[in-house]
Rosetta silent file (secondary structure, phi, psi, omega in degrees, C-alpha in Angstrom):
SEQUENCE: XXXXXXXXXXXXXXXXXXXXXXXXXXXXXXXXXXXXXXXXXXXXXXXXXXXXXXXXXXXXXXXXXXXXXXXXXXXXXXXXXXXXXXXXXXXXXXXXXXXXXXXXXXXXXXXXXXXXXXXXXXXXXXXXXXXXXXXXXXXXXXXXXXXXXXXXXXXXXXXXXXXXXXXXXXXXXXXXXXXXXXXXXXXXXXXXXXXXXXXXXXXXXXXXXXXXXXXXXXXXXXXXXXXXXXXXXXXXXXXXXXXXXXXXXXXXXXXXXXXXXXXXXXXXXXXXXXXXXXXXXXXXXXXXXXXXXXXXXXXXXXXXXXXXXXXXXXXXX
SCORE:     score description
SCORE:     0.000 S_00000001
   1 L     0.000  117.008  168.020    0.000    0.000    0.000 S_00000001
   2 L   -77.550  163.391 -175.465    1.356    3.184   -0.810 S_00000001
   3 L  -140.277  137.736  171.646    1.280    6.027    1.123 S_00000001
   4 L  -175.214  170.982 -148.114    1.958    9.805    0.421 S_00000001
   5 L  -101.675  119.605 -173.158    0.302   12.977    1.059 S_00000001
   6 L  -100.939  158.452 -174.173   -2.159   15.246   -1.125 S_00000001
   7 L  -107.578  -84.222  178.486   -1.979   18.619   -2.327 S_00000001
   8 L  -108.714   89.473  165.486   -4.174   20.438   -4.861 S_00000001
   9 L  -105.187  126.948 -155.825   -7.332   18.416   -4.965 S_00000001
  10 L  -125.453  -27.536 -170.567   -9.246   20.622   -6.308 S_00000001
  11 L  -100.687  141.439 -168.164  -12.790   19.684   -7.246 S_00000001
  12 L   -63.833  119.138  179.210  -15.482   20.191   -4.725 S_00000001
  13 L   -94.056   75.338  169.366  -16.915   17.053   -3.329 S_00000001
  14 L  -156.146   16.298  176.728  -20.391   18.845   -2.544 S_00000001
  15 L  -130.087   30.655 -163.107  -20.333   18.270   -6.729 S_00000001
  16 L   -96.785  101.475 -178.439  -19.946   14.194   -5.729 S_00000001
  17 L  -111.292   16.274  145.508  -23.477   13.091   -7.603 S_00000001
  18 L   -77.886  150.855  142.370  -22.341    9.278   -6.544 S_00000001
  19 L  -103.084  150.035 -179.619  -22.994    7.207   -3.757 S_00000001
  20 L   -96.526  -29.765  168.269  -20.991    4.581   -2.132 S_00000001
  21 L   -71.170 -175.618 -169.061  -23.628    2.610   -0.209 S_00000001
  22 L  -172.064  170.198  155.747  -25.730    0.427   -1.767 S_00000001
  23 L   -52.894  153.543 -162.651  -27.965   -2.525   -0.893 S_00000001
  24 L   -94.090  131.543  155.401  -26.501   -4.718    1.042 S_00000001
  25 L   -52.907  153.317 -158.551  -25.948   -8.149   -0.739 S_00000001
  26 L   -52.745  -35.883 -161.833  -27.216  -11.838    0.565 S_00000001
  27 L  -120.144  125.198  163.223  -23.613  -12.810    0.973 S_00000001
  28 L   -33.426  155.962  149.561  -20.831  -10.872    2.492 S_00000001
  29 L   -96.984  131.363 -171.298  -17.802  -10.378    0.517 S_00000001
  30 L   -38.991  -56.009 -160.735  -15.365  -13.335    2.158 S_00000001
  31 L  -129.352  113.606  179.223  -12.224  -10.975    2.062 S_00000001
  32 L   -48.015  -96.561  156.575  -13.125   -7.682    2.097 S_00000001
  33 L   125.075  126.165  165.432   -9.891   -5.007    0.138 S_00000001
  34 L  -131.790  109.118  134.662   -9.506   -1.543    1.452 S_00000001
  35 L   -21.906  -42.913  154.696   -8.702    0.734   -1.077 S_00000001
  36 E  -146.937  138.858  179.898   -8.185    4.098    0.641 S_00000001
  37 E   -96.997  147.852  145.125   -7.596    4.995    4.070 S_00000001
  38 L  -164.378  114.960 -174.910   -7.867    8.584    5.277 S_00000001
  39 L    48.108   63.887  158.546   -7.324    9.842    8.794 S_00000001
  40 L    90.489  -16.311 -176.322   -9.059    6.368   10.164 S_00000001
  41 L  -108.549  151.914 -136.493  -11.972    6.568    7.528 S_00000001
  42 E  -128.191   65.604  156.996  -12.102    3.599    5.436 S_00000001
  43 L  -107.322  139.640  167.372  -13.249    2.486    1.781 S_00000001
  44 L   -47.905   98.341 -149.818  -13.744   -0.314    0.258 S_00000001
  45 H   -31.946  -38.839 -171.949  -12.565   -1.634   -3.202 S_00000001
  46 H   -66.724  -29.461 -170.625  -16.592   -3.138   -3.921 S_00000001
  47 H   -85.545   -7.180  178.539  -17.889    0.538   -2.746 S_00000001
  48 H   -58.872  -97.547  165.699  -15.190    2.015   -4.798 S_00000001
  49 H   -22.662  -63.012  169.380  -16.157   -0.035   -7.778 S_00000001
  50 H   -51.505  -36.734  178.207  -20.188    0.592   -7.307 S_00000001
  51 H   -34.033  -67.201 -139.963  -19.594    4.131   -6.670 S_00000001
  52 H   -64.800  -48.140 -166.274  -17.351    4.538   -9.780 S_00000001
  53 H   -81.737   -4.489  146.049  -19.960    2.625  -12.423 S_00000001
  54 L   -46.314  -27.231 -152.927  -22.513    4.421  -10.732 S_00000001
  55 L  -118.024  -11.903  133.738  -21.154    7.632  -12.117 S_00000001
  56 L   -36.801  133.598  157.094  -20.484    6.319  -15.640 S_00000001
  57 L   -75.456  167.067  179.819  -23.193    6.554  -18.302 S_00000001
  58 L   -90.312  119.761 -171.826  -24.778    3.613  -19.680 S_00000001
  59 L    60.888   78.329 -158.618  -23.077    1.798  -21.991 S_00000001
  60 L   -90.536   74.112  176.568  -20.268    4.351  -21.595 S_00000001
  61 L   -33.078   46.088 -112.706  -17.815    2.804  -24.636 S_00000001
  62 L  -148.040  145.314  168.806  -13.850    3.639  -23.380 S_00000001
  63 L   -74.648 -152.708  178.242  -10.619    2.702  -23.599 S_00000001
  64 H   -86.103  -54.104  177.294   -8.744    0.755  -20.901 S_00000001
  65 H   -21.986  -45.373  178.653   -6.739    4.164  -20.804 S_00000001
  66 H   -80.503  -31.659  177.456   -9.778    6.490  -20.552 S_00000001
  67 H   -53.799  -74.522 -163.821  -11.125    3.922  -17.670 S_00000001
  68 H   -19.494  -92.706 -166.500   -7.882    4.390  -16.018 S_00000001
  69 H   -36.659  -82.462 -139.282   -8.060    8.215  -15.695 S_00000001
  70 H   -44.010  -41.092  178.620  -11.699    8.425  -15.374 S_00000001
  71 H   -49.507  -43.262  178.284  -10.901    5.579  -12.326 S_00000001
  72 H   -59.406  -46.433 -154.310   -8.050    8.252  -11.184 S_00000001
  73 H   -91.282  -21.485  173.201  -10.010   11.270  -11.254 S_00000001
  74 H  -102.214   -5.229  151.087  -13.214   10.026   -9.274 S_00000001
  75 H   -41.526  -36.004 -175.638  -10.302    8.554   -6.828 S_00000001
  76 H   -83.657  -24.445  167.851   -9.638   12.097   -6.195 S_00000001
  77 H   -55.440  -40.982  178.069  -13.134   12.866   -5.626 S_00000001
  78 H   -81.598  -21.290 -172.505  -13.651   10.566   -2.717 S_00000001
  79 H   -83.548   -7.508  170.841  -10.314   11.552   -1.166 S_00000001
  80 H   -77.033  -12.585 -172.620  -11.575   15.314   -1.444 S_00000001
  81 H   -66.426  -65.927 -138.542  -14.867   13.539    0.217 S_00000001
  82 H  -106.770    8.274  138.354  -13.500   11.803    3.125 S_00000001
  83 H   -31.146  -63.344 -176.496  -11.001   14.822    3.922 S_00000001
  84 H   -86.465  -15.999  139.208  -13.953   16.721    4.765 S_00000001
  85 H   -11.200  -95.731  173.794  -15.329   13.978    6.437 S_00000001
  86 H   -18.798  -58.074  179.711  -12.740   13.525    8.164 S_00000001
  87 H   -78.032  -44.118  160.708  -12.501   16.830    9.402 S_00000001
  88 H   -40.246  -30.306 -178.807  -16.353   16.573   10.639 S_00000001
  89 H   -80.800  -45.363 -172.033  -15.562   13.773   12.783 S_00000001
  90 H   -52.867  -40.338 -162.611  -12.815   15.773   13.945 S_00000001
  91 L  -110.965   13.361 -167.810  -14.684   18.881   14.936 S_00000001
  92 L    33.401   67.532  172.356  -17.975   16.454   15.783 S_00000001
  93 L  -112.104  159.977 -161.471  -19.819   17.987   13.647 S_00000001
  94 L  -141.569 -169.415  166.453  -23.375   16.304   12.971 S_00000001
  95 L  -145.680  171.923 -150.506  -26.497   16.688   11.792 S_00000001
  96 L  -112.539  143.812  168.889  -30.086   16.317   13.443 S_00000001
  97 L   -32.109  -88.534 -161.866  -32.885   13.980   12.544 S_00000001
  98 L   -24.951  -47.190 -174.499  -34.997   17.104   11.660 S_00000001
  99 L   -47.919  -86.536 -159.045  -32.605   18.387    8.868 S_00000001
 100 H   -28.620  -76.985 -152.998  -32.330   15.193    7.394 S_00000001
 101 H   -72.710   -3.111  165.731  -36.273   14.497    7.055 S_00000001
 102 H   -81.067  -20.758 -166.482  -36.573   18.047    6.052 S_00000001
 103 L   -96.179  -41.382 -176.019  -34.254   17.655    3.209 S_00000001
 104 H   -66.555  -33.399 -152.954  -35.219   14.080    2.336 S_00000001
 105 H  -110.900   11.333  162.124  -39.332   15.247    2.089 S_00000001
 106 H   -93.262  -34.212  170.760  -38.113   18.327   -0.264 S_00000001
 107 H   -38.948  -35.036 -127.698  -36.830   15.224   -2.212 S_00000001
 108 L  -115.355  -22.653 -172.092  -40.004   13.504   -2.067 S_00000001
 109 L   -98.205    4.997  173.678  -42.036   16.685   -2.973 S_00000001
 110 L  -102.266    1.766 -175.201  -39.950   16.861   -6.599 S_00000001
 111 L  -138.187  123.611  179.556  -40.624   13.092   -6.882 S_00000001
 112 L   -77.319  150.368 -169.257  -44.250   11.236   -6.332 S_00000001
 113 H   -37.723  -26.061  168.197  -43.602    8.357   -4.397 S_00000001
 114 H   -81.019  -33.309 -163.380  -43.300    5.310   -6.826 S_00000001
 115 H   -83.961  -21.390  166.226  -40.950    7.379   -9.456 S_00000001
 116 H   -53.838  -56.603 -130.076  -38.344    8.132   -5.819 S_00000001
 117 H   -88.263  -16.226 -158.134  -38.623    4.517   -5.312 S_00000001
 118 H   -87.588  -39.680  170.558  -38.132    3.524   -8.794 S_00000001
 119 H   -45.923  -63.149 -177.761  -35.145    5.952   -8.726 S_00000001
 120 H   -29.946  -80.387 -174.916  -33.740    4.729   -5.827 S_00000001
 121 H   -31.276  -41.485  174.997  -33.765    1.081   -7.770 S_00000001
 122 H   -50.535  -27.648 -174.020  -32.252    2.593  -11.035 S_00000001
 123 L  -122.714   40.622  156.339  -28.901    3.344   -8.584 S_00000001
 124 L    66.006   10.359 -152.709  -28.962    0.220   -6.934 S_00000001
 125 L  -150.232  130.586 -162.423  -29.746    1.567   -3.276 S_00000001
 126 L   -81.560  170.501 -117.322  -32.317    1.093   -0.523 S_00000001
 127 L  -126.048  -57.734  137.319  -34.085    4.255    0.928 S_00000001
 128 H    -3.537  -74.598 -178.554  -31.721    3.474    4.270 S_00000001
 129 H  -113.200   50.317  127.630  -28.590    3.953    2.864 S_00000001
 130 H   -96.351   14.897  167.687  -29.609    6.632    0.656 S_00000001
 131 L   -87.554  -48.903 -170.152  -30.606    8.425    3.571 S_00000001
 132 H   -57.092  -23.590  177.853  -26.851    7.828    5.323 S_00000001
 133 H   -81.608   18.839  137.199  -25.490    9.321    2.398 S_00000001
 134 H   -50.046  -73.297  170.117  -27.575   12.098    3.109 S_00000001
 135 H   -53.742  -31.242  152.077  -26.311   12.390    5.977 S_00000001
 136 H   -52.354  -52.003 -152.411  -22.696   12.941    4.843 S_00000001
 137 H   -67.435  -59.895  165.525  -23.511   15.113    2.091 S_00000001
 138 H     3.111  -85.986 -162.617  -25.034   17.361    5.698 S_00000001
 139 H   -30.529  -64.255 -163.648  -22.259   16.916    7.309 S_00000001
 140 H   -62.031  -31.766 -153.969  -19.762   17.757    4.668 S_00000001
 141 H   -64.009  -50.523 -177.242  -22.280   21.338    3.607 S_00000001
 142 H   -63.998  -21.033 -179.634  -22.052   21.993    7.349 S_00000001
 143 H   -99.955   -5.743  169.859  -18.482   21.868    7.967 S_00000001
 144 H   -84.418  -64.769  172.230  -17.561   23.763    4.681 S_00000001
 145 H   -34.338  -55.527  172.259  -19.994   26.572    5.847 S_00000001
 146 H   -70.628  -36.623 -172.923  -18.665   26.542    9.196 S_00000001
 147 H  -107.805   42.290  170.550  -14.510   26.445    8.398 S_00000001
 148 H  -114.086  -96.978  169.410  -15.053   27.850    4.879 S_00000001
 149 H   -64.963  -25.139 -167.789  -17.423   30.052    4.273 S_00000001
 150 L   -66.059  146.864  174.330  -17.748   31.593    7.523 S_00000001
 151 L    73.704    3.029  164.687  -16.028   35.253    7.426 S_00000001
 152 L   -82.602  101.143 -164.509  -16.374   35.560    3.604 S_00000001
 153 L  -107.022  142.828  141.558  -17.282   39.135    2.640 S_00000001
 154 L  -129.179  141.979 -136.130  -17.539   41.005   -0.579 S_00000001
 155 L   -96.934  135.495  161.952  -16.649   44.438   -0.295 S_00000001
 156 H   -60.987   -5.671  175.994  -18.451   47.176   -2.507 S_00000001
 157 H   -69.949  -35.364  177.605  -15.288   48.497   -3.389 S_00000001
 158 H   -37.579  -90.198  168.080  -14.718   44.699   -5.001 S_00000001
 159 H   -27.318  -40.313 -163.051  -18.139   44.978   -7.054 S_00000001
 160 H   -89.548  -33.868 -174.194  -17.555   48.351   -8.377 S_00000001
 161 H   -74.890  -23.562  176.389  -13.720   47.704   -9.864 S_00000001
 162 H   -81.740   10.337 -172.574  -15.114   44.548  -11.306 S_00000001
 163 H   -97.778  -19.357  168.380  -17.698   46.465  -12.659 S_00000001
 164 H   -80.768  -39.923 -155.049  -14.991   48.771  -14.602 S_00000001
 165 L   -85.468  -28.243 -162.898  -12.750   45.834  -15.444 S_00000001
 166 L  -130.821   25.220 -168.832  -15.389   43.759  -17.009 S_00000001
 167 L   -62.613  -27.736  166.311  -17.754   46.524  -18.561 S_00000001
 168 L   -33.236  -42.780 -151.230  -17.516   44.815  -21.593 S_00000001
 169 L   -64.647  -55.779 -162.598  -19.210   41.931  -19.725 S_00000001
 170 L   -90.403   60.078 -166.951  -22.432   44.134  -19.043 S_00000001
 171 E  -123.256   83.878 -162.236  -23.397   45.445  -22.569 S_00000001
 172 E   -91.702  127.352  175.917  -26.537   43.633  -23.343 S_00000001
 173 L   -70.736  165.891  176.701  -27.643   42.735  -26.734 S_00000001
 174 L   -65.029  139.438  176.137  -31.151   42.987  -28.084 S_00000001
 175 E  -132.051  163.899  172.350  -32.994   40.020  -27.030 S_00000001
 176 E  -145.142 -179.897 -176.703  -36.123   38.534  -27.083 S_00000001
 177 E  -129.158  145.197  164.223  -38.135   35.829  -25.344 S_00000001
 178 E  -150.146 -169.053 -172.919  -40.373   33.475  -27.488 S_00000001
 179 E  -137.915  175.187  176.408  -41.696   30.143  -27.287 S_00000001
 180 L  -164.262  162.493 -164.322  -41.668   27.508  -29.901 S_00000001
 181 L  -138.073  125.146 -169.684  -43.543   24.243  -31.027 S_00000001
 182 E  -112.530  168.786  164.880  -41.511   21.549  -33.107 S_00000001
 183 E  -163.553  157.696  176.008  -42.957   18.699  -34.818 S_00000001
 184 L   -70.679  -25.456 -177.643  -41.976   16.068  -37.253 S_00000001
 185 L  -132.534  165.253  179.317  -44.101   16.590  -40.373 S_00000001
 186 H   -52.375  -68.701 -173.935  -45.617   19.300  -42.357 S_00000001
 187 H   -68.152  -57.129  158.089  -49.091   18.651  -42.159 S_00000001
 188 H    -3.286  -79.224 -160.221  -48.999   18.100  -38.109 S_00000001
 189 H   -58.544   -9.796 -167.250  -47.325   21.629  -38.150 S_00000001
 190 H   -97.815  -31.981 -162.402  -50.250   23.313  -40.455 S_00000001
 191 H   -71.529  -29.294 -166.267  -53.002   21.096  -38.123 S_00000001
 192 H   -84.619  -57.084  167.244  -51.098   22.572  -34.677 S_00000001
 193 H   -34.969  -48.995 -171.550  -50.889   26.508  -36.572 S_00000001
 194 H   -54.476  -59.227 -166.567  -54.827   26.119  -37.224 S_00000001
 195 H   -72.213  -25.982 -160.415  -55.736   25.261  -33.358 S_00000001
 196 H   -80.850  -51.596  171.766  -53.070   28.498  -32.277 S_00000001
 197 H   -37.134  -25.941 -162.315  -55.264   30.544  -34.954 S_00000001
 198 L  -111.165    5.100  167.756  -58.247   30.034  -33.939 S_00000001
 199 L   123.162   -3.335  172.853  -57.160   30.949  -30.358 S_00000001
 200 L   -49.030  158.509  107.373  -55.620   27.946  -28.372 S_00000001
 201 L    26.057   82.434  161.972  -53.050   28.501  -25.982 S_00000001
 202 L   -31.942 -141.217  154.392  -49.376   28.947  -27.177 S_00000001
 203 L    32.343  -98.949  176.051  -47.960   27.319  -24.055 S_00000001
 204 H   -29.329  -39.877  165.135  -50.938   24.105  -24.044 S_00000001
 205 H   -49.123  -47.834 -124.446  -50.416   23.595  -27.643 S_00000001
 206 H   -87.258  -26.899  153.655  -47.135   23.375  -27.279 S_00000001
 207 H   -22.753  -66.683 -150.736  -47.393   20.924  -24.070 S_00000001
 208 H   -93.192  -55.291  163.601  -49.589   18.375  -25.621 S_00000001
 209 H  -113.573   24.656  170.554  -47.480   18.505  -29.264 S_00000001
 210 L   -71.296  108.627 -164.922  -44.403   19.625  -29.098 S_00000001
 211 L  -107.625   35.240  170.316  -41.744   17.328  -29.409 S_00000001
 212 L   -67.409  155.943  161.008  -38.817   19.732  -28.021 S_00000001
 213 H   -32.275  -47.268 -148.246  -37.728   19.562  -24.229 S_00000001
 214 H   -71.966  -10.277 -142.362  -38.890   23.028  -23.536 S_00000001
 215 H   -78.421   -1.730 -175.379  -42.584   21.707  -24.271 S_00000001
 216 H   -95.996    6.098  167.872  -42.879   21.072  -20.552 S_00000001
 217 H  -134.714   35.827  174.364  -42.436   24.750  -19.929 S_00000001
 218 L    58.565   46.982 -168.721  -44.756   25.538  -23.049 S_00000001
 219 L    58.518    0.835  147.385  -42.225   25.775  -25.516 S_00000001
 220 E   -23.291  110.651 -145.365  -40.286   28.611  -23.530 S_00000001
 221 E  -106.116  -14.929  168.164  -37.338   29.370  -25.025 S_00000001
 222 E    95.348  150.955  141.606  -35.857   32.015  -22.080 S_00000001
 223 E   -61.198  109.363 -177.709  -34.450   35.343  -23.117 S_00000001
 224 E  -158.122  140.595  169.849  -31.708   35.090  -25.690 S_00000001
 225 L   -77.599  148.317  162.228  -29.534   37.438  -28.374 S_00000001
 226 L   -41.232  152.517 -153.636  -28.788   36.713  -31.722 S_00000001
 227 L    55.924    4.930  179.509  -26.008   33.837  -32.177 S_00000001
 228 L   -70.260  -45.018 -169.821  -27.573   31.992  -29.127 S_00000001
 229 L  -116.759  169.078 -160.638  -29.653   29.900  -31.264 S_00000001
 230 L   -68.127  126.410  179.229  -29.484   28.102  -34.764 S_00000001
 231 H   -27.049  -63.941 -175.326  -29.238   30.816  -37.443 S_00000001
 232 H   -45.293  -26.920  173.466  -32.820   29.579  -38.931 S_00000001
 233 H   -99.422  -22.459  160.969  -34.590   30.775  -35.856 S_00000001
 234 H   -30.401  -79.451 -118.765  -32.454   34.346  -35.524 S_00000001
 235 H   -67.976  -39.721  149.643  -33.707   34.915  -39.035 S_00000001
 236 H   -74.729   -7.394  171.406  -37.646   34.605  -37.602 S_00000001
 237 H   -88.111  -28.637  168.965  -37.837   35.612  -34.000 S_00000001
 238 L   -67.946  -21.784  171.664  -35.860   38.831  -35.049 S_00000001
 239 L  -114.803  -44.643  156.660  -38.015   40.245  -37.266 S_00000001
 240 L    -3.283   99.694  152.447  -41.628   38.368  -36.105 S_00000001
 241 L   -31.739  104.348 -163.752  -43.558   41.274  -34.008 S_00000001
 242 L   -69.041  119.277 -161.759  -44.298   40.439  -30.460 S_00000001
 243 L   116.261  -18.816 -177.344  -47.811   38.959  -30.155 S_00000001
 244 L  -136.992  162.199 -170.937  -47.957   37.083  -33.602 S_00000001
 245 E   -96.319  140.806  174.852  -47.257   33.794  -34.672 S_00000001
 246 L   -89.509 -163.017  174.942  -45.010   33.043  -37.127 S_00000001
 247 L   -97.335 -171.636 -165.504  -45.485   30.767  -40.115 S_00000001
 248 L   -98.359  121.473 -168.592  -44.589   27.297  -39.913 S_00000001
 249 E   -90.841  125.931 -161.333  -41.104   27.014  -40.536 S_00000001
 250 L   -93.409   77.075 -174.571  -38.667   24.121  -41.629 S_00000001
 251 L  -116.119 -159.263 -131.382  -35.060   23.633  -40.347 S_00000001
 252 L   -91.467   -4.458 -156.531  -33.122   20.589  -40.224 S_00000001
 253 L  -119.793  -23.461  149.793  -34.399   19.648  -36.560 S_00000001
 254 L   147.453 -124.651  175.544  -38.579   19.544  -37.982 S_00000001
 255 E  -120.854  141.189 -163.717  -41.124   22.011  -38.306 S_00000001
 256 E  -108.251  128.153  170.392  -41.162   25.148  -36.307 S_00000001
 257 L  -124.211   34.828 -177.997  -43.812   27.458  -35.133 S_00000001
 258 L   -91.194  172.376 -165.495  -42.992   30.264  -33.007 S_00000001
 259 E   -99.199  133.139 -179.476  -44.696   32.938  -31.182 S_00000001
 260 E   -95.444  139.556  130.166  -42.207   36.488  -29.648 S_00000001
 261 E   -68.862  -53.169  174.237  -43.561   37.482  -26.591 S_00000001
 262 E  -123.949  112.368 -172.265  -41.037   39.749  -25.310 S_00000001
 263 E  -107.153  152.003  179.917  -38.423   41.933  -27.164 S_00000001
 264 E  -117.354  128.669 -178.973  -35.503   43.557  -25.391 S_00000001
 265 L   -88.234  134.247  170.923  -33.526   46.695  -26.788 S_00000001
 266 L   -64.355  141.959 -158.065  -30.142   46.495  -26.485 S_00000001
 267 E  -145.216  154.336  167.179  -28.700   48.489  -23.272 S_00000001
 268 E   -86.740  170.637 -168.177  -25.927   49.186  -21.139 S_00000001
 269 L  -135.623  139.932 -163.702  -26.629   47.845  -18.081 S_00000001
 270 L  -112.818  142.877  170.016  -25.707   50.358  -15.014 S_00000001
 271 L   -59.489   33.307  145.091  -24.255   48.982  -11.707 S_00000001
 272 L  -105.630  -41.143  169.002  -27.119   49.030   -9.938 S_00000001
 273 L   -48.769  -42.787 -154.476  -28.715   46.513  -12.559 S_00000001
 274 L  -157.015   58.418 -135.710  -25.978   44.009  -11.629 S_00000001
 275 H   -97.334  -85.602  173.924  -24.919   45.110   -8.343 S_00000001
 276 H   -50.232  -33.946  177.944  -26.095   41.677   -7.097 S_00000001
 277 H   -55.337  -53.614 -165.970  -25.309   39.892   -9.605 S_00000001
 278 H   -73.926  -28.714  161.997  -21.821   40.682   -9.845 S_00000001
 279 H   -47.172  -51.680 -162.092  -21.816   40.067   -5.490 S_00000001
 280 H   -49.295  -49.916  173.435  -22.948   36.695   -6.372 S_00000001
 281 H   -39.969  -60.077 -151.631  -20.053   36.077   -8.939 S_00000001
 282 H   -70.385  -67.703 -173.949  -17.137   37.300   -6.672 S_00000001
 283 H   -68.316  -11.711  163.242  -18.520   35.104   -3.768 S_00000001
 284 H   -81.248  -40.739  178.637  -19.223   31.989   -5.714 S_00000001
 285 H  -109.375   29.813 -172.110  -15.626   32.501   -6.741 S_00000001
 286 H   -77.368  -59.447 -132.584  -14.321   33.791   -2.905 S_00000001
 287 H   -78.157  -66.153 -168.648  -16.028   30.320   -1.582 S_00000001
 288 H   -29.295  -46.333 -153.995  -14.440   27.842   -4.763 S_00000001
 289 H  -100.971   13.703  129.998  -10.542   29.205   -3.710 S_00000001
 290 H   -46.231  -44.685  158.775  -11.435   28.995   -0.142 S_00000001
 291 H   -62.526  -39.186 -178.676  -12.280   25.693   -0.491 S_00000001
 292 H   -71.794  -79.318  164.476   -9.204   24.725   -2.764 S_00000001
 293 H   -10.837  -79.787 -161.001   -7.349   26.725   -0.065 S_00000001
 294 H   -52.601  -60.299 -176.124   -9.335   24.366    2.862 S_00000001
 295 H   -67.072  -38.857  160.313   -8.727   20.886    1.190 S_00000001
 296 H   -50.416  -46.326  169.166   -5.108   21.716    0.564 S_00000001
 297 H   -60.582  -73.809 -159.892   -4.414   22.485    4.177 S_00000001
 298 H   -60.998  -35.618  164.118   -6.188   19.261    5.579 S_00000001
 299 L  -107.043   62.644  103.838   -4.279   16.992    2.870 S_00000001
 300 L   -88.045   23.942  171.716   -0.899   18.223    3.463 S_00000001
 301 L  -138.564   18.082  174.178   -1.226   17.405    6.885 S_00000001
 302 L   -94.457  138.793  153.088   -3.233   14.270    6.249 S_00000001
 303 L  -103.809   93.495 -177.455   -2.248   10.603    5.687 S_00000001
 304 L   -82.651  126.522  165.987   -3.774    9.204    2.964 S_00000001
 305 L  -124.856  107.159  158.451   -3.216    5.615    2.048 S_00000001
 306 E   -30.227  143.910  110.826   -3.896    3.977   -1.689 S_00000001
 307 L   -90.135  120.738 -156.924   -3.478    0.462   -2.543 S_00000001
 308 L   -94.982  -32.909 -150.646   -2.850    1.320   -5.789 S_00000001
 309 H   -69.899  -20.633 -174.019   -1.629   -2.349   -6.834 S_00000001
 310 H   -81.646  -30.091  176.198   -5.823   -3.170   -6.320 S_00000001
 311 H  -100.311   -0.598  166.647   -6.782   -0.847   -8.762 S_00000001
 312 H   -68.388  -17.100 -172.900   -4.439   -1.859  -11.344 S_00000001
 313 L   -93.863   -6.283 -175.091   -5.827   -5.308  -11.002 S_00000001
 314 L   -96.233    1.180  177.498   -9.360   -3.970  -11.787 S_00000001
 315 L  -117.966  -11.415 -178.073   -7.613   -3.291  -15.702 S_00000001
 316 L   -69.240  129.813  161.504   -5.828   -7.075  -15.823 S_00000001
 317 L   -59.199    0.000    0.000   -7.773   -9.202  -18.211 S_00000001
């Protein structure tokens, strides 16, 4: 087992969208392999391995090379995990039934109860220990907030020089907001024009046939400037009048219908417009090198141990 020290781990395990528990199987494994040690916290090679193909897409094609790294690089993820772990156990920091079932039943209100369970099944993992890994991901939010974040100010002098340094940033082009309704064939697109003529719903229409993403937010396409979107719809939402439909239109992706709602003239935008915004920036990127900063401290003075020779044996034919 090797042993040596970490430095610059850098990516934020509170961006970890694996888990390592799992159902438990009928049968033990006979001889258990521990993969990484850190300060006393422990995982296993099997939760390694579920973890990792957990976090793969399906039927993810790769070489053994591209395993390798990918294998490396979520290695680094758990040891940025169980750092901060680590350091929770250290400082006892916990979290309370109440959180947890408060956090768990905001889950439960984005999912009705059979498609959570059938999620849960899709990732292999009982309700149980997808709760304890709740309870880490707690843990770790609370002890980054408390040794992290705590004491992290942005200053208005901060906001206003990034607001000269970047004015460029804050120029806004004309935009507009529209909605749009795709379908596969022409006549579909002339029968779906007919019901918006005669007065349906934009937005219901575009629900019940649209077969774009957006159709679940009624073909809502968002505010956007010219070059956001495929030249072919520039050339009709920019000139279309806000309030009329356009006609039904044919690009390489089906037939098109959309409606402008909103048009925006292009403006400078004054530091009071993006006052807040630009706070938000600076402390989104205050907390990231604080963090970098945080994890760096705790593994130089941590001892992390690999057995690296176990995960080379996971690439042996």
């Amino acid at each position: 087992m090797t042993r040596f020290l970490t430095g610059g781990l850098v990516l934020l395990a509170l961006l970890l969208t694996v888990t390592l528990t799992a159902c438990q199987k009928s049968e033990p494994p006979k001889q258990p392999q521990v993969l990484l040690q850190v300060n006393g916290r422990t995982v296993m090679l099997e939760d390694f391995q579920r973890g990792f193909a957990r976090s793969m897409t399906d039927h993810q094609a790769l070489s053994v090379a591209e395993r390798e790294e990918l294998q490396r690089n979520y290695l680094r993820q758990l040891i940025d995990r169980e750092l901060a772990l680590a350091e929770a156990d250290r400082l006892v920091v916990q979290v309370t039934p109440q959180e947890v079932d408060e956090v768990m039943n905001e889950y439960r209100r984005d999912y009705p109860d059979q498609v959570f369970q059938e999620m849960l099944q899709s990732q292999q993992i009982d309700e149980r220990a997808w709760r304890r890994e709740l309870v880490e991901r707690l843990r770790m939010e609370k002890v980054i907030r408390q040794e992290v974040y705590t004491g992290l100010t942005v200053e208005e002098s901060e906001i206003k020089a990034y607001f000269r340094q970047n004015r460029e940033d804050f120029e806004r082009p004309e935009q507009v907001r529209a909605r749009q309704i795709v379908v596969a064939r022409e006549d579909e697109g002339q029968r779906v024009l007919g019901l918006l003529r005669q007065g349906e719903p934009f937005a219901e229409v575009a629900e019940k046939y649209s077969l774009s993403p957006d159709r679940e937010a009624g073909g809502d396409l968002g505010y956007f400037s010219r070059g956001q979107m495929p030249d072919a719809f520039d050339e009709v939402v920019f000139t279309l009048p806000v309030g009329r439909l356009s006609d039904l239109i044919k690009t390489e992706y089906g037939y098109h219908i959309f409606l402008v709602e909103e048009r925006r003239k292009a403006q400078r935008l004054t530091l009071s417009e993006v006052y807040d915004e630009i706070e938000q920036r600076l402390r989104r990127e205050k907390e990231a090198n604080a963090y970098q900063a945080w994890l760096q401290n705790l593994g130089a003075q941590a001892v992390i141990d690999v057995d690296w020779s176990l995960l080379r044996e996971l690439h042996q034919p």
